[in-house]
Each structure stands twice: as C-alpha cells, then as structure tokens.
PDB file of C-alpha atoms in Angstrom:
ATOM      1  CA  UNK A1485     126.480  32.047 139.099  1.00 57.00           C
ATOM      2  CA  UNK A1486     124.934  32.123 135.959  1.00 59.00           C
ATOM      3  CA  UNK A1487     126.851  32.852 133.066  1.00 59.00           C
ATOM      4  CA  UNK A1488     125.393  34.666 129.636  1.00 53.00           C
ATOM      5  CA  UNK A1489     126.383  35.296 126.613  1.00 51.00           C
ATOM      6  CA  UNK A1490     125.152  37.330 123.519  1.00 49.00           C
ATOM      7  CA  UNK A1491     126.105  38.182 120.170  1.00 47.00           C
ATOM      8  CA  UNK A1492     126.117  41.539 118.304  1.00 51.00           C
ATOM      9  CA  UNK A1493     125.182  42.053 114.797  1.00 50.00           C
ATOM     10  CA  UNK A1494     127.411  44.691 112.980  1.00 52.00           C
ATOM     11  CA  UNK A1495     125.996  46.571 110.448  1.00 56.00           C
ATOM     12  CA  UNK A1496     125.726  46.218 107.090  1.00 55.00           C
ATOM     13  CA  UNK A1497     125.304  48.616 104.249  1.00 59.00           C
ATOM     14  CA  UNK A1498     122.971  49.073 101.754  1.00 56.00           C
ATOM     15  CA  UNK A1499     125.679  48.963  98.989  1.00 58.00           C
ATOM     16  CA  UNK A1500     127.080  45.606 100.866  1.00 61.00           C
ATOM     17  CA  UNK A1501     123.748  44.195 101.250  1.00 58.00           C
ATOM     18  CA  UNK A1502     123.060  44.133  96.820  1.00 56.00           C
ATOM     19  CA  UNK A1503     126.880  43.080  96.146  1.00 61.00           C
ATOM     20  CA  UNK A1504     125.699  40.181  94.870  1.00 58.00           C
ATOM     21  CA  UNK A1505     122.340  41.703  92.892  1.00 61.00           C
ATOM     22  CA  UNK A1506     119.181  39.715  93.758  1.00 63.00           C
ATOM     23  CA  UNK A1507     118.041  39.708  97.666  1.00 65.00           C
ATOM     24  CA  UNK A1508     118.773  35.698  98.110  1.00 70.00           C
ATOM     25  CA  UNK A1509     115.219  35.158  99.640  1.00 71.00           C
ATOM     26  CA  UNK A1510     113.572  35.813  96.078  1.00 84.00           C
ATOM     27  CA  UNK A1511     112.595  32.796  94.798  1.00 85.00           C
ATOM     28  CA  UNK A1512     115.284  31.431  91.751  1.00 83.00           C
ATOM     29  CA  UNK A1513     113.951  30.919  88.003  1.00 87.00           C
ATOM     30  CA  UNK A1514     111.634  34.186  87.959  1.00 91.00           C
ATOM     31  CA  UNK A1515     112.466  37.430  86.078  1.00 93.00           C
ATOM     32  CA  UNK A1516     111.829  41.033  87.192  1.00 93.00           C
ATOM     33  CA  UNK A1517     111.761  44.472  85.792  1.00 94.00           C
ATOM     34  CA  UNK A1518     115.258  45.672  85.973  1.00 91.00           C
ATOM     35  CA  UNK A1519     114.516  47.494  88.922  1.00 92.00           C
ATOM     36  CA  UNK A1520     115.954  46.346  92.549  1.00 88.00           C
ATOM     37  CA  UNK A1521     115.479  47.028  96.198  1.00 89.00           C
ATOM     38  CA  UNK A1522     116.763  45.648  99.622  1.00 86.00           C
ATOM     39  CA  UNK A1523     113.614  44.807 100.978  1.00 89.00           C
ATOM     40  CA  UNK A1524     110.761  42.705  99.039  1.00 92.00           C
ATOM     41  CA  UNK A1525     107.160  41.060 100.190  1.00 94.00           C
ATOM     42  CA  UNK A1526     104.865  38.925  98.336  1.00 95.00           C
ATOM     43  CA  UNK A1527     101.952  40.375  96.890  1.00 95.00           C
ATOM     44  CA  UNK A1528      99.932  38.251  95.041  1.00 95.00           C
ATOM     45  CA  UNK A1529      99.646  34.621  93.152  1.00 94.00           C
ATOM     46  CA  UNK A1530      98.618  35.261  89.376  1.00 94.00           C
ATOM     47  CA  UNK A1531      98.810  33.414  86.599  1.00 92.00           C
ATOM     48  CA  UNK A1532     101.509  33.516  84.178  1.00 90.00           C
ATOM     49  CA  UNK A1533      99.569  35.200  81.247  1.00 91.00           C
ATOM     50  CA  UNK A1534      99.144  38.402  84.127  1.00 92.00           C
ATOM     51  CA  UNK A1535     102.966  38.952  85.309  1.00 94.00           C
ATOM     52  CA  UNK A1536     104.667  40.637  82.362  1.00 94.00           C
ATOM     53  CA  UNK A1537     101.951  43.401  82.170  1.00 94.00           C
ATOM     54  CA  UNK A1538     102.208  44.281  86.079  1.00 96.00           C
ATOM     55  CA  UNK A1539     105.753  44.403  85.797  1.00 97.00           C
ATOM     56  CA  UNK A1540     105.453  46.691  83.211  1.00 96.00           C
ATOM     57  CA  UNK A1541     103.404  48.723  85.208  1.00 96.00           C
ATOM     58  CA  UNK A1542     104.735  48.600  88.205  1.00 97.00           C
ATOM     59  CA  UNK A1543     108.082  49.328  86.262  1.00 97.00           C
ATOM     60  CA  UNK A1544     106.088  52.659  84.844  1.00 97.00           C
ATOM     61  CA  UNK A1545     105.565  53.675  88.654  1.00 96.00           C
ATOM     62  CA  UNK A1546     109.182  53.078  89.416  1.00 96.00           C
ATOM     63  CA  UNK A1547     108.303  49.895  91.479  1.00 97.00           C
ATOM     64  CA  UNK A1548     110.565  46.837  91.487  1.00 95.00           C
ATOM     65  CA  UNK A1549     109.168  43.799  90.502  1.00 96.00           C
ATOM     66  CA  UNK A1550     110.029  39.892  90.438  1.00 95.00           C
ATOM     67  CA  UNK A1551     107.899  37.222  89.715  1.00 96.00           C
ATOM     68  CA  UNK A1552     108.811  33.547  89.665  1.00 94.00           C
ATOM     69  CA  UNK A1553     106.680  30.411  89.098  1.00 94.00           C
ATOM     70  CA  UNK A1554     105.235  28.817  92.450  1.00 92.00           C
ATOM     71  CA  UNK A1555     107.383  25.342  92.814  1.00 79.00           C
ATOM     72  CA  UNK A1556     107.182  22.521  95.412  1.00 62.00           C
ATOM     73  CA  UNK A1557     108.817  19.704  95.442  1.00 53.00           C
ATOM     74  CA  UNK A1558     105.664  17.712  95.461  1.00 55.00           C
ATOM     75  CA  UNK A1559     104.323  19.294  91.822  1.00 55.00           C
ATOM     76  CA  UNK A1560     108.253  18.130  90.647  1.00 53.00           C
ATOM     77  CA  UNK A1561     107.437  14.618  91.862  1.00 52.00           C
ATOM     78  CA  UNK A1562     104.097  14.320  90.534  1.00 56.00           C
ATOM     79  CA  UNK A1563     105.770  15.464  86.893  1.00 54.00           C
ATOM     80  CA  UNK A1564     108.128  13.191  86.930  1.00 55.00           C
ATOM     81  CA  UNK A1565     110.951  15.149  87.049  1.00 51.00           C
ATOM     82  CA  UNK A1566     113.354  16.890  89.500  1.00 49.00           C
ATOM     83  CA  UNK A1567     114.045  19.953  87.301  1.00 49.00           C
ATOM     84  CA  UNK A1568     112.353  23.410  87.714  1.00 46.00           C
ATOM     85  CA  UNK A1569     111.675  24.534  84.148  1.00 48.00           C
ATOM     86  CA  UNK A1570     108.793  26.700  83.573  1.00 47.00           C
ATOM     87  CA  UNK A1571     105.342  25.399  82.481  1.00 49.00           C
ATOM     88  CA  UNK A1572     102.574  27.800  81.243  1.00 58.00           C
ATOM     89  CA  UNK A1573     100.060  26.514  83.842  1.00 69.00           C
ATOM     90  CA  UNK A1574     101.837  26.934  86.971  1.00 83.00           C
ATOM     91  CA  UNK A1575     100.893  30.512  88.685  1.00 92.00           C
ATOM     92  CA  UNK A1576     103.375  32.830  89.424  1.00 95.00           C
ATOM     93  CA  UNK A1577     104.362  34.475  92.796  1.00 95.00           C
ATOM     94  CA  UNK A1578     104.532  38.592  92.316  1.00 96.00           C
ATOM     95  CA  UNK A1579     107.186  39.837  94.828  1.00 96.00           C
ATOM     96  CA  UNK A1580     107.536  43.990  95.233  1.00 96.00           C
ATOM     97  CA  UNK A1581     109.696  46.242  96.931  1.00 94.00           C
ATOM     98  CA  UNK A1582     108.468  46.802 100.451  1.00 94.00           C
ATOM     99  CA  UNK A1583     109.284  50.445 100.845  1.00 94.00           C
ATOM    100  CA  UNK A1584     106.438  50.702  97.738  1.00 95.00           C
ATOM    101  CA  UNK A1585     104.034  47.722  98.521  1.00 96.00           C
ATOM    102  CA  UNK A1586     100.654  50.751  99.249  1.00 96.00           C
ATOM    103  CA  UNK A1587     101.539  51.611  95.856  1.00 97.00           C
ATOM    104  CA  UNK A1588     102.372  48.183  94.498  1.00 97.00           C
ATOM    105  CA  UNK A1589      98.757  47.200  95.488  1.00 96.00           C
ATOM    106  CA  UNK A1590      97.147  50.472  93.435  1.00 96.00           C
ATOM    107  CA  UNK A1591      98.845  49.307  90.440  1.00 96.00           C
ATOM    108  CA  UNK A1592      98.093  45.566  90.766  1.00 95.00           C
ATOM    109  CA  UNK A1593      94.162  46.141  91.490  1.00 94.00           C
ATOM    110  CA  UNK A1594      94.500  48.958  88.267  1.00 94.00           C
ATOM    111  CA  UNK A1595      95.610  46.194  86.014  1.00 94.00           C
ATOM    112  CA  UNK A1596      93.675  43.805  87.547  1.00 91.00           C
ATOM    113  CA  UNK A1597      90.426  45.770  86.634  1.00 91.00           C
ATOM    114  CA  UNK A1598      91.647  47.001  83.005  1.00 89.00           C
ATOM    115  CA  UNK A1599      92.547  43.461  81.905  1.00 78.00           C
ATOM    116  CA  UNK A1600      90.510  40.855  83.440  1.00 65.00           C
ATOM    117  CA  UNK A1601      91.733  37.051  83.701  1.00 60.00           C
ATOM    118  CA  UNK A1602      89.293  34.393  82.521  1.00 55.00           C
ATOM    119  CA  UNK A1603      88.091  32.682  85.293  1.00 55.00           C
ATOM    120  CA  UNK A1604      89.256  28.951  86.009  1.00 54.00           C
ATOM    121  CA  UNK A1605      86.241  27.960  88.352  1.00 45.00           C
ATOM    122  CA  UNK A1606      82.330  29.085  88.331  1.00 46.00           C
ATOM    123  CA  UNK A1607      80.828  32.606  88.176  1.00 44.00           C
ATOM    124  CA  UNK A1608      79.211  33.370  91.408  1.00 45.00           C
TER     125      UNK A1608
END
C-alpha cells in the first residue's frame, strides 16, 4: 500500500500579506513612489537618469512603482567591493503593480517617447 501525503496552504490576507510593507521579492536598495501593492512584475531595465520621471508618472496614474539598481555578485567582484551602494551607471530594474502592468506599459512607452534617452551604442 502506498501511502501519501499532502499539505494545505491556509489563507492569508491581504492586510497580513503587507504587515511588514515591501513584498520581500522586490529587490533591496531601490526606492518607489509611495504607492504599494501585493502583487508586482518587472517591466523594464532603464537607466538611472529615466526612473524618477516614470515613477512620477506612473505615481500620477495611481500606479505603484519600485525601481532598484540591477546587482550581481559578479559586477561587486569586478569593483572590488562586496557592498551594494548605488553607482550612476548601473541600470535600474522598474518593477509595477501587476493588477496595473496594461497601464504601466502606456505610461512607460508615453515617457519613453516625450523624453528620449541618449543612445549608448550606434544609430541604426
């Protein structure tokens, strides 16, 4: 006879679920727009001189925003160092609520277009 056994997940709130603020799967050493959500995806990699103007604007749509710079532990070895501080050429990771991420993508392609980035690499 085979024997089986299982577990059962019991469910959690939405209040118990932001006890502790942040969602722990955002990355640490970023910053957001004061506004939160349960659920976030990753939308885009920018660079740093982009972020605070999307979070602005996605804070004007009532979209919650976080953005932290894009570490590995390889870019901490080749520095030199094993800390995380913030440089102003690393790119940034945009993360968004889920729930809005259709809308998210508007406002990012919007901002995109108004305020072009110079570009790093050749002009096709």
């Amino acid at each position: 006879m085979v024997r089986m056994s299982f577990s059962q997940e019991s469910p959690i709130s939405a209040v118990e679920m932001m006890r502790f603020g942040r969602p722990s799967w955002l990355p640490p050493f970023g910053h957001g727009n004061g506004l939160d959500a349960l659920f976030w995806a990753c939308i885009a990699e920018l660079p740093h001189t982009a972020i605070d103007g999307i979070l602005d604007a996605l804070r004007e749509q009532d979209i919650p925003g976080w953005a932290a710079p894009v570490k590995t532990a390889a870019k901490a070895r080749h520095r030199g160092t094993d800390t995380c501080a913030e440089t102003n050429t690393e790119p940034f990771r945009l993360w968004v609520a889920t729930l809005r991420f259709n809308d998210a993508e508007n406002v990012l392609i919007t901002v995109l277009n108004n305020n072009p980035q110079p570009r790093n690499g050749p002009t096709p």
